Short mmCIF file of C-alpha atoms in Angstrom, two decimals:
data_model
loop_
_atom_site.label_atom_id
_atom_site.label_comp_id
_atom_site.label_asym_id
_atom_site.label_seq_id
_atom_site.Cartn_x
_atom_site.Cartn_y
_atom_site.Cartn_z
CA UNK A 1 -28.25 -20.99 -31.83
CA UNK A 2 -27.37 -20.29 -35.08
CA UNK A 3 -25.25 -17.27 -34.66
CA UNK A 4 -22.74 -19.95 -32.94
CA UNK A 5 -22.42 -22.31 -35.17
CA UNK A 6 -19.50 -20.67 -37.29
CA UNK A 7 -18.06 -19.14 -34.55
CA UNK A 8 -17.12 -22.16 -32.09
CA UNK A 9 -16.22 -26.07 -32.04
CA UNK A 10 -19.56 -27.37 -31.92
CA UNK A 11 -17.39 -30.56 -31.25
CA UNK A 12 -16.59 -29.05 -28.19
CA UNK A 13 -18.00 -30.71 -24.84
CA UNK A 14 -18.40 -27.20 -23.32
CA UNK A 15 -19.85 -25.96 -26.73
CA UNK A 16 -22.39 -28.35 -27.22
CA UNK A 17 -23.61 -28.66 -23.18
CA UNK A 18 -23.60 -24.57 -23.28
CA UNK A 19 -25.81 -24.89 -26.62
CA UNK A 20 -27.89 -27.58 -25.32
CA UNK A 21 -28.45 -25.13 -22.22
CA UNK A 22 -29.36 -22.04 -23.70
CA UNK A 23 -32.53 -24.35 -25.53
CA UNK A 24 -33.40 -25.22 -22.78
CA UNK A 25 -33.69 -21.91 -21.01
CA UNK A 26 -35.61 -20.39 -24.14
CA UNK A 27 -38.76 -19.75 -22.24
CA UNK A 28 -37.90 -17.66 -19.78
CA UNK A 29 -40.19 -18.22 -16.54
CA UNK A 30 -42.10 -16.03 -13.74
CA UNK A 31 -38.83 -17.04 -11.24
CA UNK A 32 -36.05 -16.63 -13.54
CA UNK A 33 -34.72 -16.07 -17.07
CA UNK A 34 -31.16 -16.56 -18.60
CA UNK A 35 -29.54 -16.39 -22.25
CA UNK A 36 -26.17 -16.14 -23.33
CA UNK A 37 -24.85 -12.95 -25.24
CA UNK A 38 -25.27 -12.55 -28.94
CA UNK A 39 -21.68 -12.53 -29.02
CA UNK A 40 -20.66 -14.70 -26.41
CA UNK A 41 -21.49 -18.24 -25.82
CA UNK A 42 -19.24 -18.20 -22.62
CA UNK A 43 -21.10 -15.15 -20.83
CA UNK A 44 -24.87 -15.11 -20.15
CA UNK A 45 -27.18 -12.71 -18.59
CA UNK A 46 -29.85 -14.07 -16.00
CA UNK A 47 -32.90 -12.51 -14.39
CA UNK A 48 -34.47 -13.70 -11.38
CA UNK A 49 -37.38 -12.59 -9.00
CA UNK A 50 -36.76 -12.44 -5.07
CA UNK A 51 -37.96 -15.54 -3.07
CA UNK A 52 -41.40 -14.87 -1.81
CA UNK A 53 -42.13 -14.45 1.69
CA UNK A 54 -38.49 -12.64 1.94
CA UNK A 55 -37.22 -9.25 1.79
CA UNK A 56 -36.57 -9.72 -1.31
CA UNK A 57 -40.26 -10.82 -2.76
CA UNK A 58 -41.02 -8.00 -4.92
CA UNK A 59 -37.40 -7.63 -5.89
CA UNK A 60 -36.42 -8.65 -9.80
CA UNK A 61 -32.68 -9.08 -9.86
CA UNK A 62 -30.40 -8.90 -12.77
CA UNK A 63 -27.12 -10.37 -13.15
CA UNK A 64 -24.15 -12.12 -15.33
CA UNK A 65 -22.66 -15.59 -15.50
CA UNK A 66 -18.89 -16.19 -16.86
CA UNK A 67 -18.39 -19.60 -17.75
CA UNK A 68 -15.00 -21.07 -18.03
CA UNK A 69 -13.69 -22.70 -21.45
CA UNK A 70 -13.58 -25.87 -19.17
CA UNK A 71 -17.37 -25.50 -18.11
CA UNK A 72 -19.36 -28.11 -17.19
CA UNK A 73 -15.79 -29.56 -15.71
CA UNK A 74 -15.04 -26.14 -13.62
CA UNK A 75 -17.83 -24.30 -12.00
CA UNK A 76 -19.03 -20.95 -13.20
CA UNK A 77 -18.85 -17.24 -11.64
CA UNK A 78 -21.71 -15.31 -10.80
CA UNK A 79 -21.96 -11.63 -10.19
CA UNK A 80 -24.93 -9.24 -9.52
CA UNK A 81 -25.34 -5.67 -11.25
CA UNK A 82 -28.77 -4.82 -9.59
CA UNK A 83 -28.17 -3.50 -5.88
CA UNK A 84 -30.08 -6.06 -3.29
CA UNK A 85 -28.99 -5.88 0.02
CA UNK A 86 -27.90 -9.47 -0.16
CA UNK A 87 -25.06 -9.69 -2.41
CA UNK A 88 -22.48 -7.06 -3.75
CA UNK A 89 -22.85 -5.44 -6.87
CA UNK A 90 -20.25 -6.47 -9.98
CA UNK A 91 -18.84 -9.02 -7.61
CA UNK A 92 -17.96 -12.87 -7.73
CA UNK A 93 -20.60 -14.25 -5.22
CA UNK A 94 -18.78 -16.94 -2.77
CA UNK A 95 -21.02 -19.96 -3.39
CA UNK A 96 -19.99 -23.78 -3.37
CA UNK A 97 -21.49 -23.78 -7.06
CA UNK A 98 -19.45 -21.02 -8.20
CA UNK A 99 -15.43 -20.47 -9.20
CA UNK A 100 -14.65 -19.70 -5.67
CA UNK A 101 -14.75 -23.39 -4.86
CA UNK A 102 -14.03 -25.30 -7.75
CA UNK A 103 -13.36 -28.50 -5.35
CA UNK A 104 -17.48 -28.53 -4.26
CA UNK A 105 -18.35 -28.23 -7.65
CA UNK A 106 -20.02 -31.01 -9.54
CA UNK A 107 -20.45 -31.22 -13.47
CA UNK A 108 -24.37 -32.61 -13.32
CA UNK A 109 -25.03 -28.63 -11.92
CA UNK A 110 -26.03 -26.59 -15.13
CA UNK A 111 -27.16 -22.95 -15.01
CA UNK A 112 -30.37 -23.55 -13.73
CA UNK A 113 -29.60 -25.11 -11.07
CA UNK A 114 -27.33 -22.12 -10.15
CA UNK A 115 -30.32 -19.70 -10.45
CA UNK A 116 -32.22 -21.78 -8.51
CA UNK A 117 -29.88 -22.18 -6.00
CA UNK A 118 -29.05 -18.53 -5.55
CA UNK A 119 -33.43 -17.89 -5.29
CA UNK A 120 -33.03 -20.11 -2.99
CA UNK A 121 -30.12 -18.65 -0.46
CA UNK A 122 -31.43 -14.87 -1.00
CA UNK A 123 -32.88 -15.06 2.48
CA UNK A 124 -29.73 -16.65 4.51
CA UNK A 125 -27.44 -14.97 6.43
CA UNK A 126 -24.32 -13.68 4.60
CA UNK A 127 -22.13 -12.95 7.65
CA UNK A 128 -18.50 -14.23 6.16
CA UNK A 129 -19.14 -14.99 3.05
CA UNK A 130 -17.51 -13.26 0.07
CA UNK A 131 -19.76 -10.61 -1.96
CA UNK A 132 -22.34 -11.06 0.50
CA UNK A 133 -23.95 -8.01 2.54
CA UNK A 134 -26.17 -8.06 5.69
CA UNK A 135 -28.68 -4.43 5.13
CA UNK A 136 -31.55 -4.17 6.92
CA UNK A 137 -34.84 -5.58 6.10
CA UNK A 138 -36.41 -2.54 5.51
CA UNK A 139 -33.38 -1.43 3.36
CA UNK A 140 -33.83 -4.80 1.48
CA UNK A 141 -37.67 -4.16 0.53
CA UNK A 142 -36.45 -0.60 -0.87
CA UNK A 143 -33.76 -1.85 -2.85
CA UNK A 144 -36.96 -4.84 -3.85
CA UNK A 145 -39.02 -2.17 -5.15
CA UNK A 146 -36.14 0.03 -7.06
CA UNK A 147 -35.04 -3.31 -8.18
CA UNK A 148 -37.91 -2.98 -10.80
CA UNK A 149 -36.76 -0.35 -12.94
CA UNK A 150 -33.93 -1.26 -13.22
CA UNK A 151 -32.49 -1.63 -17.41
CA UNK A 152 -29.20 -3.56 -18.40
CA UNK A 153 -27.39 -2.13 -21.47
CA UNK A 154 -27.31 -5.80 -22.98
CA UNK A 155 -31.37 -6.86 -22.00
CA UNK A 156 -33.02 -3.95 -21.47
CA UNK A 157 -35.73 -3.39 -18.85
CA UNK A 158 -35.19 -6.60 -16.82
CA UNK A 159 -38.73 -6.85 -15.86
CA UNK A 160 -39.51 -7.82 -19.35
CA UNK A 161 -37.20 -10.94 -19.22
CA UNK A 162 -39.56 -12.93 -16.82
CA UNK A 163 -42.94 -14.43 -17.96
CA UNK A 164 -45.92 -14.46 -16.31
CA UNK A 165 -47.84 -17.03 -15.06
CA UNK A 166 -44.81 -19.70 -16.75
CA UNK A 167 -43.81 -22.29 -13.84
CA UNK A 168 -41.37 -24.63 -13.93
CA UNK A 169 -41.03 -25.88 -10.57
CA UNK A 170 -37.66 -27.91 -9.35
CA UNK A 171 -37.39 -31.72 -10.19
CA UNK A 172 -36.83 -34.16 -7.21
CA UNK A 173 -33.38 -34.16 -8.52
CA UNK A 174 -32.42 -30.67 -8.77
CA UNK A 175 -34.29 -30.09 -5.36
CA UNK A 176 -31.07 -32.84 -4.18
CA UNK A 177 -28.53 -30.91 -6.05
CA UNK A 178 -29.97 -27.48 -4.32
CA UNK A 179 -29.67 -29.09 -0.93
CA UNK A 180 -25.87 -29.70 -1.59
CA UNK A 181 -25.31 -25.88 -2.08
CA UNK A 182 -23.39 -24.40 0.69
CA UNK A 183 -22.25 -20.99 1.01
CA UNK A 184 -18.07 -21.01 1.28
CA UNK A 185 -17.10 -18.58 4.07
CA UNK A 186 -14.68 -15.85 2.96
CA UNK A 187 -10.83 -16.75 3.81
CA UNK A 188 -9.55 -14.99 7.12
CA UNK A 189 -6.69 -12.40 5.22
CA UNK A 190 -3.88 -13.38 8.33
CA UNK A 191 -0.88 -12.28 6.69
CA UNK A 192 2.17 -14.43 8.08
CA UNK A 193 6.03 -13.80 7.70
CA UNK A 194 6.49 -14.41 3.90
CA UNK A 195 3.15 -11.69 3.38
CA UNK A 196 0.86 -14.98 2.38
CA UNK A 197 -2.68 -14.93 4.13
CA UNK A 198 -3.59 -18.19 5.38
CA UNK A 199 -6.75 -19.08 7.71
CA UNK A 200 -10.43 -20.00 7.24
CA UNK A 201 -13.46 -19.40 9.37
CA UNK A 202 -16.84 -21.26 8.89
CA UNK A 203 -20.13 -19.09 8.48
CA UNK A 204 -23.06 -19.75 10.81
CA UNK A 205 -25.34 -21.95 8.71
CA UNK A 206 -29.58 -21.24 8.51
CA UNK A 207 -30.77 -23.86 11.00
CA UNK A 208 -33.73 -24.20 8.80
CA UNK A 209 -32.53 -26.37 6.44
CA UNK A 210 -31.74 -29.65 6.76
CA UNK A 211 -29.16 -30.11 4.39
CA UNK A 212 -26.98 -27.45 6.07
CA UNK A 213 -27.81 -28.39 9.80
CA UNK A 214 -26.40 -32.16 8.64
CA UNK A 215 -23.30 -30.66 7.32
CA UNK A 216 -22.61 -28.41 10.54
CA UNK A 217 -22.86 -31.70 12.59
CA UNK A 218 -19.62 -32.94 10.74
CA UNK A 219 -17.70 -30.08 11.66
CA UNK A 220 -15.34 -30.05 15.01
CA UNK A 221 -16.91 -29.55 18.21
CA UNK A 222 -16.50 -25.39 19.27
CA UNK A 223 -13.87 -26.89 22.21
CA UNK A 224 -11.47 -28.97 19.78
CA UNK A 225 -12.24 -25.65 17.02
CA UNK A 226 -10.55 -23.42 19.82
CA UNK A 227 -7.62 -26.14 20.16
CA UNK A 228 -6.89 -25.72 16.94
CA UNK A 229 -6.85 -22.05 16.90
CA UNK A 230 -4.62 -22.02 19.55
CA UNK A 231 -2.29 -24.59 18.24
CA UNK A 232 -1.91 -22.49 14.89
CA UNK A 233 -1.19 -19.01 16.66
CA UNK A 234 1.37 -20.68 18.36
CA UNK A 235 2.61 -21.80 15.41
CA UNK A 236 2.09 -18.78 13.66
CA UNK A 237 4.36 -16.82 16.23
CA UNK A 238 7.25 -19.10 15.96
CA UNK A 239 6.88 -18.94 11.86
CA UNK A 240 7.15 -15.58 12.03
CA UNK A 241 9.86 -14.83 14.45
CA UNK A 242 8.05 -12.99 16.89
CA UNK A 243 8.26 -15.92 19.36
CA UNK A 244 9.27 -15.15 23.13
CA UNK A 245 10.90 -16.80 25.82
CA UNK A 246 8.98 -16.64 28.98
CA UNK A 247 10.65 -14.53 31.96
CA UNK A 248 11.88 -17.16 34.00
CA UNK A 249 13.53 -18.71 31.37
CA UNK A 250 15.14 -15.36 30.38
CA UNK A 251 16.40 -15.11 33.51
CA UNK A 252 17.99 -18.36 33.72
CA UNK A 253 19.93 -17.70 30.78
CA UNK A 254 21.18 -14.79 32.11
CA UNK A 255 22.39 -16.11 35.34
CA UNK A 256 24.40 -19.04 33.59
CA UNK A 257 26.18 -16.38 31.20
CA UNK A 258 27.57 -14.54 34.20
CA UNK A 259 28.66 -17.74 35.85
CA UNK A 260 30.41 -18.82 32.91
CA UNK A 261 31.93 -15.37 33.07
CA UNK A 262 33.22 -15.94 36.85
CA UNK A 263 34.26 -19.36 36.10
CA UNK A 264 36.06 -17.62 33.43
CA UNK A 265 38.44 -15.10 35.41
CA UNK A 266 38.66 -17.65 38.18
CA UNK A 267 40.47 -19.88 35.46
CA UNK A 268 42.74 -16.91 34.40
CA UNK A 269 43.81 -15.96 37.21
CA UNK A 270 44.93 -19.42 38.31
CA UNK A 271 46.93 -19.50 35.18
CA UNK A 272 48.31 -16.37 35.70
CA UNK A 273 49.60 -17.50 39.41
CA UNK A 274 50.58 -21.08 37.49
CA UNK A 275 52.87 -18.93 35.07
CA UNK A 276 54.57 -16.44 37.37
CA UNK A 277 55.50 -19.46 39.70
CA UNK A 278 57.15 -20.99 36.63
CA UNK A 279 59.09 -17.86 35.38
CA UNK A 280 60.59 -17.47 39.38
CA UNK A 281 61.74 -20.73 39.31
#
């Protein structure tokens, strides 16, 4: 940690939990690995092995981690550079532990627990969720296998950034933390009258774990969910001008104009009659 100590406020909260991180990650494990740059302190590059009994088992994974100057107050971003089948490629991954959702996010998470986290999700379904991709298995165990020769510019051959036979399994507490993490699904782009996208849909949750089955209970039943869609595309329609009158009413309106019309003339010509009795007299 030396090469920092010149270079940034080691006053600094972020500074000094970053700091205290990256000694803590030294030893690299046989499920995941993660430093920050030589030049950086704020970016770090992580290495993880697929989940076993997945698609992804014999998959090593590569990937970055952009911390804000804020961090361990705002959440991090996480984006993948080896191709998985899972996630996007150099793309912020949607996660409730990442800078998409800065509101889930909770300062006792640390890096770690974001590797673990992600290990941990690999094998859920990413229907709606942004950065997320839904291959086939068998196009999943290819991409596994090429995953392993894969070299970063920065680390090198990432297979060489994860030890073997090093465990360090999850503590009771970061097991809790893990069970918190919920994939965000990706906004519903509904662009209205002032070109502003508004709209959010929920992903279907894995009902094999708890932690998200409990969470899916809280949400509105499918019946008051439909309400609610139908409530807003009303509402969206009027916002946006494109409201319409039904027929019948249309026609209404147009049988009161021409009565008004006939009511009208009828008063005209009485005047008329009124004045040219006037002007004989």
């Amino acid at each position: 940690m030396d090469q920092y100590q010149g270079k940034y406020n080691t006053k600094s909260t972020s500074v000094k939990r970053l700091m205290r991180e990256a000694t803590e990650l030294q030893e690299a494990t046989e499920d995941y690995s993660a430093h920050p740059l030589d030049e950086n302190l704020f970016e770090w590059h992580f290495t993880i092995r697929g989940p076993p009994d997945s698609d992804f088992a014999e998959g090593v994974y590569h990937g970055r981690i952009l911390l804000p100057a804020e961090y361990p107050m705002k959440p991090p971003n996480i984006i993948l550079l080896t191709p998985n089948g899972r996630f996007e490629v150099n793309k912020k991954i949607c996660l409730s532990i990442s800078g998409h959702h800065p509101e889930t996010w909770q300062p006792s998470w640390s890096i770690r627990t974001a590797l673990l986290a992600l290990i941990a999700f690999m094998p859920t379904p990413g229907i709606g969720t942004i950065g997320s991709l839904d291959f086939t298995p068998e196009e999943r165990k290819k991409l596994a296998a090429k995953s392993q020769s894969y070299v970063c510019p920065e680390c090198g051959k990432i297979t060489d950034e994860l030890a073997t036979g090093v465990s360090k399994p999850a503590t009771e507490e970061e097991k809790s933390l893990i069970d918190c993490v919920a994939f965000k699904a990706e906004e519903v782009q509904e662009p209205n009258n002032s070109g502003e996208t508004e709209g959010e849909t929920t992903v279907p949750e894995d009902t094999s774990l708890p932690s998200l089955r409990q969470r899916a209970s809280a949400l509105h039943s499918p019946l008051e969910t439909a309400g609610a869609n139908v409530l807003d595309g009303a509402s969206t329609s009027v916002n946006s001008g494109n409201f319409q009158a039904p027929a019948h009413t249309a026609n209404i309106s147009i049988l009161d104009q021409h009565r008004s019309l006939i009511i009208m003339i009828v008063v005209m010509a009485i005047g008329l009659l009124v004045l040219r009795r006037l002007i004989l007299i």
